[in-house]
Each structure stands twice: as C-alpha cells, then as structure tokens.
Amino acid sequence: MLFRSRTVGPDTYVVLTSDNGFHLGQNGLGRGKGTPYDTDVRVPLLVTGPGVVPGKRREVTSNIDLAPTFEELAGLAPVPYRSGLSLVPTLAQPKLVRQSYAFLEHTQQTLTGDDPDAAFTGAELDRIPSFTAVRGRGALLARFDLDPRRGHTSWGYEFYDYRRDPFERRNTFAKPRSKAQVDALMARLTAFDACRERGDQPVSDACRTLRQ
C-alpha cells in the first residue's frame, strides 16, 4: 500500500495526544485503564505550529483543557461552562505555569453498566472502585469508595509522593511525614466536592482556582 505524504499550511497547528494511558500489571492490575495511577493518567501532548516555542512545559494539564485551547486557536472565546483552561499562552511561553493540579473522577463499572471499555477489559474494569482524586506535580491523593452498593460509601485513601515513590508502590497516606501534603491536597479535594455546576452553567471562579 502506498501513502502520499502531505504538507500542511503555515497557519496549521498539529496536536498529538491520546486517550487514557494503560496498565499491564502495575499496581496489581492485569490490563486496562481507568485508575488514578500514573500509568493511566499520564499521556503525551505534543503541539507544533505557528508561534509554538519548542521545549517542555511544567503546567499540569488535562484533557478538559483541549476544547478551550482549540476554541482560542480558532479565534473563538471559550464558552463559560468549560472547566478547562486554554493552553495557548503556554505555547509561546514555555515557563508559564498557571495550573499545578488536575482532578480525576471515575464511577465503578458495576454502578453504570454499558462502559465502552468493558468489552475489552472485561471484569478487570469492575475491580476499579469509584474514586475522586487530585494530582499535583509531585503527589497524588485518591479517595476511593470501597462500598460498591449504590447510595453507600466507605472511604479509603491512597497517597503517593512521587519524589520518594515514583512507581506508587507504597501508600503513605497515614505516615506522619505525609501529613502536610495530604492536608493540602485533602483541602482541594473537599473544595472540589462543592463544585456543583451542571450543563451550561458557568464554572465559578472558586472552582477554577482549585487547579492553580
């Protein structure tokens, strides 16, 4: 099969990214995705185009930032109900950091059914409990609901300091040395719980600043 290469115009942006990451044995999980761990949440994001300065960025980004980014590149104002933030300013300023946190959510497959990944991962996806998590540049705090019954909760927490444990091998949530980091991330998680905007409601400034 022959492929003909094509060039793009000088005003074209090319963005390379992916869906969730994928675990294959890490954290005791067979194969799949949907966890808050590094294997599943870290994905590539490469951008090239006019005005893009080559180099790494330190801003913590999420896929919710893509829509407002594309809107701004197209000359549109991001709509107020977008939770994400346009990454366009960072394209020209590699050292610019406006966001240092990302929030992650998952609802257990047995509570929702019809998950598009279920056919591929099978019962493996059922093992991942519902969770809400906050990820910073150097640490992860995840709150799991260990009671699979609808309307019931039994919280369990995991904390990983990536400076000490980059492979998330040991949960140090209850360790005294982790207290300051855990308290700071827990405060953000609690504040995130109060963000209740739905549909086309504008996202409040208080909720937007949680990622700063």
mmCIF file of C-alpha atoms in Angstrom:
data_model
loop_
_atom_site.group_PDB
_atom_site.id
_atom_site.type_symbol
_atom_site.label_atom_id
_atom_site.label_comp_id
_atom_site.label_asym_id
_atom_site.label_seq_id
_atom_site.Cartn_x
_atom_site.Cartn_y
_atom_site.Cartn_z
ATOM 1 C CA MET A 1 0.000 0.000 0.000
ATOM 2 C CA LEU A 2 1.336 3.436 -0.945
ATOM 3 C CA PHE A 3 0.833 6.564 1.106
ATOM 4 C CA ARG A 4 1.328 10.024 -0.258
ATOM 5 C CA SER A 5 2.758 12.488 2.230
ATOM 6 C CA ARG A 6 1.084 15.846 2.503
ATOM 7 C CA THR A 7 2.381 19.094 3.888
ATOM 8 C CA VAL A 8 0.292 21.460 5.968
ATOM 9 C CA GLY A 9 -0.015 25.202 5.586
ATOM 10 C CA PRO A 10 1.972 27.725 7.620
ATOM 11 C CA ASP A 11 -1.050 28.523 9.789
ATOM 12 C CA THR A 12 -1.742 24.907 10.764
ATOM 13 C CA TYR A 13 -1.355 23.510 14.272
ATOM 14 C CA VAL A 14 -0.684 19.804 14.731
ATOM 15 C CA VAL A 15 -1.635 18.259 18.093
ATOM 16 C CA LEU A 16 -0.679 14.738 19.140
ATOM 17 C CA THR A 17 -2.215 13.215 22.256
ATOM 18 C CA SER A 18 -4.083 10.067 23.277
ATOM 19 C CA ASP A 19 -6.888 8.595 25.315
ATOM 20 C CA ASN A 20 -6.163 7.181 28.784
ATOM 21 C CA GLY A 21 -2.867 5.508 29.487
ATOM 22 C CA PHE A 22 -2.787 1.738 30.007
ATOM 23 C CA HIS A 23 -1.696 -0.528 32.855
ATOM 24 C CA LEU A 24 -0.284 -4.010 32.309
ATOM 25 C CA GLY A 25 0.416 -5.492 35.726
ATOM 26 C CA GLN A 26 1.239 -2.291 37.595
ATOM 27 C CA ASN A 27 -0.467 -1.835 40.985
ATOM 28 C CA GLY A 28 -1.631 -5.463 40.855
ATOM 29 C CA LEU A 29 -3.954 -4.807 37.911
ATOM 30 C CA GLY A 30 -3.970 -7.087 34.892
ATOM 31 C CA ARG A 31 -4.672 -4.879 31.889
ATOM 32 C CA GLY A 32 -6.835 -1.872 31.312
ATOM 33 C CA LYS A 33 -7.252 1.770 32.274
ATOM 34 C CA GLY A 34 -9.440 3.991 34.394
ATOM 35 C CA THR A 35 -7.364 4.228 37.581
ATOM 36 C CA PRO A 36 -5.880 7.439 39.044
ATOM 37 C CA TYR A 37 -2.361 5.993 38.848
ATOM 38 C CA ASP A 38 0.416 7.397 36.703
ATOM 39 C CA THR A 39 0.181 4.602 34.130
ATOM 40 C CA ASP A 40 -3.395 5.586 33.293
ATOM 41 C CA VAL A 41 -3.417 9.370 33.612
ATOM 42 C CA ARG A 42 -0.120 10.410 32.044
ATOM 43 C CA VAL A 43 -0.437 10.722 28.273
ATOM 44 C CA PRO A 44 1.573 12.559 25.610
ATOM 45 C CA LEU A 45 0.667 16.039 24.474
ATOM 46 C CA LEU A 46 2.749 17.416 21.621
ATOM 47 C CA VAL A 47 1.883 20.630 19.806
ATOM 48 C CA THR A 48 3.585 22.290 16.859
ATOM 49 C CA GLY A 49 2.544 25.225 14.740
ATOM 50 C CA PRO A 50 2.977 28.967 14.309
ATOM 51 C CA GLY A 51 4.313 30.671 17.417
ATOM 52 C CA VAL A 52 4.936 27.438 19.337
ATOM 53 C CA VAL A 53 8.270 27.655 21.166
ATOM 54 C CA PRO A 54 9.922 24.197 21.330
ATOM 55 C CA GLY A 55 10.516 22.692 24.756
ATOM 56 C CA LYS A 56 8.835 21.110 27.754
ATOM 57 C CA ARG A 57 6.109 22.745 29.824
ATOM 58 C CA ARG A 58 5.629 22.472 33.587
ATOM 59 C CA GLU A 59 1.963 23.348 33.648
ATOM 60 C CA VAL A 60 -0.276 20.467 34.761
ATOM 61 C CA THR A 61 -2.814 19.902 32.008
ATOM 62 C CA SER A 62 -5.851 17.711 31.479
ATOM 63 C CA ASN A 63 -7.979 16.712 28.520
ATOM 64 C CA ILE A 64 -10.578 19.265 29.637
ATOM 65 C CA ASP A 65 -8.070 21.933 28.549
ATOM 66 C CA LEU A 66 -8.168 20.832 24.913
ATOM 67 C CA ALA A 67 -11.582 22.263 23.954
ATOM 68 C CA PRO A 68 -10.856 25.829 25.143
ATOM 69 C CA THR A 69 -7.415 25.580 23.517
ATOM 70 C CA PHE A 70 -8.905 24.692 20.135
ATOM 71 C CA GLU A 71 -11.548 27.377 20.514
ATOM 72 C CA GLU A 72 -8.920 30.057 21.101
ATOM 73 C CA LEU A 73 -6.765 28.832 18.219
ATOM 74 C CA ALA A 74 -9.850 29.141 16.013
ATOM 75 C CA GLY A 75 -10.376 32.731 17.160
ATOM 76 C CA LEU A 76 -13.332 31.910 19.396
ATOM 77 C CA ALA A 77 -13.859 32.845 23.032
ATOM 78 C CA PRO A 78 -14.014 29.713 25.233
ATOM 79 C CA VAL A 79 -17.555 29.227 26.487
ATOM 80 C CA PRO A 80 -18.012 29.904 30.230
ATOM 81 C CA TYR A 81 -19.146 26.376 31.110
ATOM 82 C CA ARG A 82 -15.778 24.909 30.104
ATOM 83 C CA SER A 83 -13.928 23.691 33.178
ATOM 84 C CA GLY A 84 -10.604 23.657 31.362
ATOM 85 C CA LEU A 85 -8.186 26.452 30.560
ATOM 86 C CA SER A 86 -6.795 27.324 27.135
ATOM 87 C CA LEU A 87 -3.170 26.282 26.760
ATOM 88 C CA VAL A 88 -2.482 28.825 24.014
ATOM 89 C CA PRO A 89 -0.478 31.205 26.267
ATOM 90 C CA THR A 90 1.921 28.401 27.164
ATOM 91 C CA LEU A 91 2.664 27.695 23.506
ATOM 92 C CA ALA A 92 4.716 30.874 23.319
ATOM 93 C CA GLN A 93 5.836 30.898 26.974
ATOM 94 C CA PRO A 94 7.282 27.514 27.994
ATOM 95 C CA LYS A 95 7.947 28.625 31.594
ATOM 96 C CA LEU A 96 4.421 29.894 32.189
ATOM 97 C CA VAL A 97 2.653 27.922 34.948
ATOM 98 C CA ARG A 98 -0.974 28.790 35.737
ATOM 99 C CA GLN A 99 -2.188 25.325 36.722
ATOM 100 C CA SER A 100 -0.478 22.938 39.131
ATOM 101 C CA TYR A 101 -3.268 20.422 39.812
ATOM 102 C CA ALA A 102 -5.697 18.178 37.964
ATOM 103 C CA PHE A 103 -8.794 16.406 39.289
ATOM 104 C CA LEU A 104 -9.752 12.869 38.301
ATOM 105 C CA GLU A 105 -13.052 11.022 38.657
ATOM 106 C CA HIS A 106 -14.318 7.513 37.953
ATOM 107 C CA THR A 107 -17.610 5.740 38.643
ATOM 108 C CA GLN A 108 -17.409 1.998 39.224
ATOM 109 C CA GLN A 109 -18.434 -0.006 36.168
ATOM 110 C CA THR A 110 -20.950 -2.142 38.083
ATOM 111 C CA LEU A 111 -22.892 1.014 39.008
ATOM 112 C CA THR A 112 -23.154 2.344 35.468
ATOM 113 C CA GLY A 113 -23.020 -0.570 33.009
ATOM 114 C CA ASP A 114 -22.502 -0.167 29.285
ATOM 115 C CA ASP A 115 -18.962 1.120 29.696
ATOM 116 C CA PRO A 116 -17.357 1.285 26.226
ATOM 117 C CA ASP A 117 -14.189 -0.292 27.599
ATOM 118 C CA ALA A 118 -15.981 -3.232 29.210
ATOM 119 C CA ALA A 119 -15.821 -5.454 26.142
ATOM 120 C CA PHE A 120 -12.052 -5.058 26.044
ATOM 121 C CA THR A 121 -11.086 -5.156 29.702
ATOM 122 C CA GLY A 122 -13.829 -7.476 30.945
ATOM 123 C CA ALA A 123 -14.033 -7.968 34.699
ATOM 124 C CA GLU A 124 -10.792 -6.048 35.193
ATOM 125 C CA LEU A 125 -12.696 -2.760 34.955
ATOM 126 C CA ASP A 126 -15.088 -3.971 37.672
ATOM 127 C CA ARG A 127 -12.183 -4.055 40.115
ATOM 128 C CA ILE A 128 -11.693 -0.297 39.989
ATOM 129 C CA PRO A 129 -13.909 1.344 42.628
ATOM 130 C CA SER A 130 -15.417 4.779 42.235
ATOM 131 C CA PHE A 131 -12.914 7.487 43.089
ATOM 132 C CA THR A 132 -12.169 11.168 43.105
ATOM 133 C CA ALA A 133 -8.527 12.194 43.079
ATOM 134 C CA VAL A 134 -6.330 15.263 42.905
ATOM 135 C CA ARG A 135 -2.975 15.097 41.187
ATOM 136 C CA GLY A 136 -0.242 17.662 41.644
ATOM 137 C CA ARG A 137 3.132 17.865 40.003
ATOM 138 C CA GLY A 138 4.705 15.865 42.815
ATOM 139 C CA ALA A 139 1.969 13.855 44.512
ATOM 140 C CA LEU A 140 -1.371 12.061 44.181
ATOM 141 C CA LEU A 141 -4.234 11.833 46.679
ATOM 142 C CA ALA A 142 -7.042 9.449 45.720
ATOM 143 C CA ARG A 143 -10.275 8.861 47.634
ATOM 144 C CA PHE A 144 -11.881 5.504 46.820
ATOM 145 C CA ASP A 145 -15.420 4.414 47.655
ATOM 146 C CA LEU A 146 -14.872 0.833 48.816
ATOM 147 C CA ASP A 147 -18.597 0.050 49.211
ATOM 148 C CA PRO A 148 -19.889 -0.960 45.759
ATOM 149 C CA ARG A 149 -23.552 -0.591 46.716
ATOM 150 C CA ARG A 150 -25.444 2.291 45.175
ATOM 151 C CA GLY A 151 -26.047 5.048 47.736
ATOM 152 C CA HIS A 152 -23.468 3.693 50.203
ATOM 153 C CA THR A 153 -19.936 4.940 50.854
ATOM 154 C CA SER A 154 -16.890 3.631 52.662
ATOM 155 C CA TRP A 155 -13.911 5.906 52.025
ATOM 156 C CA GLY A 156 -10.396 4.638 51.586
ATOM 157 C CA TYR A 157 -7.439 6.884 50.752
ATOM 158 C CA GLU A 158 -4.157 6.471 48.927
ATOM 159 C CA PHE A 159 -1.317 8.989 48.840
ATOM 160 C CA TYR A 160 1.880 8.811 46.815
ATOM 161 C CA ASP A 161 4.776 11.250 46.945
ATOM 162 C CA TYR A 162 6.474 10.966 43.564
ATOM 163 C CA ARG A 163 9.759 12.305 44.877
ATOM 164 C CA ARG A 164 10.018 9.297 47.212
ATOM 165 C CA ASP A 165 7.926 6.739 45.366
ATOM 166 C CA PRO A 166 7.695 7.417 41.613
ATOM 167 C CA PHE A 167 6.173 3.983 40.927
ATOM 168 C CA GLU A 168 3.359 4.269 43.509
ATOM 169 C CA ARG A 169 4.399 1.124 45.337
ATOM 170 C CA ARG A 170 3.545 2.159 48.910
ATOM 171 C CA ASN A 171 0.532 4.075 50.158
ATOM 172 C CA THR A 172 1.821 6.590 52.732
ATOM 173 C CA PHE A 173 -1.485 8.333 53.476
ATOM 174 C CA ALA A 174 -1.207 7.671 57.231
ATOM 175 C CA LYS A 175 2.515 8.381 57.568
ATOM 176 C CA PRO A 176 3.341 11.429 59.738
ATOM 177 C CA ARG A 177 5.804 12.679 57.126
ATOM 178 C CA SER A 178 2.961 12.884 54.589
ATOM 179 C CA LYS A 179 0.600 14.913 56.765
ATOM 180 C CA ALA A 180 1.341 18.374 55.362
ATOM 181 C CA GLN A 181 0.982 17.246 51.742
ATOM 182 C CA VAL A 182 -2.099 15.146 52.491
ATOM 183 C CA ASP A 183 -3.799 18.016 54.325
ATOM 184 C CA ALA A 184 -3.146 20.414 51.450
ATOM 185 C CA LEU A 185 -4.484 18.010 48.825
ATOM 186 C CA MET A 186 -7.422 16.999 51.039
ATOM 187 C CA ALA A 187 -8.464 20.646 51.276
ATOM 188 C CA ARG A 188 -8.535 20.873 47.490
ATOM 189 C CA LEU A 189 -10.483 17.619 47.238
ATOM 190 C CA THR A 190 -13.061 18.869 49.752
ATOM 191 C CA ALA A 191 -13.430 22.139 47.875
ATOM 192 C CA PHE A 192 -13.788 20.243 44.597
ATOM 193 C CA ASP A 193 -16.726 18.299 46.095
ATOM 194 C CA ALA A 194 -18.573 21.599 46.428
ATOM 195 C CA CYS A 195 -18.326 22.351 42.695
ATOM 196 C CA ARG A 196 -21.833 21.520 41.508
ATOM 197 C CA GLU A 197 -22.183 23.351 38.193
ATOM 198 C CA ARG A 198 -24.145 21.374 35.634
ATOM 199 C CA GLY A 199 -24.891 21.591 31.940
ATOM 200 C CA ASP A 200 -24.328 25.076 30.576
ATOM 201 C CA GLN A 201 -23.895 26.760 33.971
ATOM 202 C CA PRO A 202 -20.738 28.922 34.083
ATOM 203 C CA VAL A 203 -17.925 27.480 36.196
ATOM 204 C CA SER A 204 -17.378 29.591 39.301
ATOM 205 C CA ASP A 205 -14.095 31.378 39.915
ATOM 206 C CA ALA A 206 -13.701 29.436 43.171
ATOM 207 C CA CYS A 207 -13.789 26.127 41.296
ATOM 208 C CA ARG A 208 -11.477 27.330 38.552
ATOM 209 C CA THR A 209 -8.812 28.428 41.025
ATOM 210 C CA LEU A 210 -8.606 24.936 42.574
ATOM 211 C CA ARG A 211 -6.202 23.936 39.813
ATOM 212 C CA GLN A 212 -3.845 26.850 40.404
#
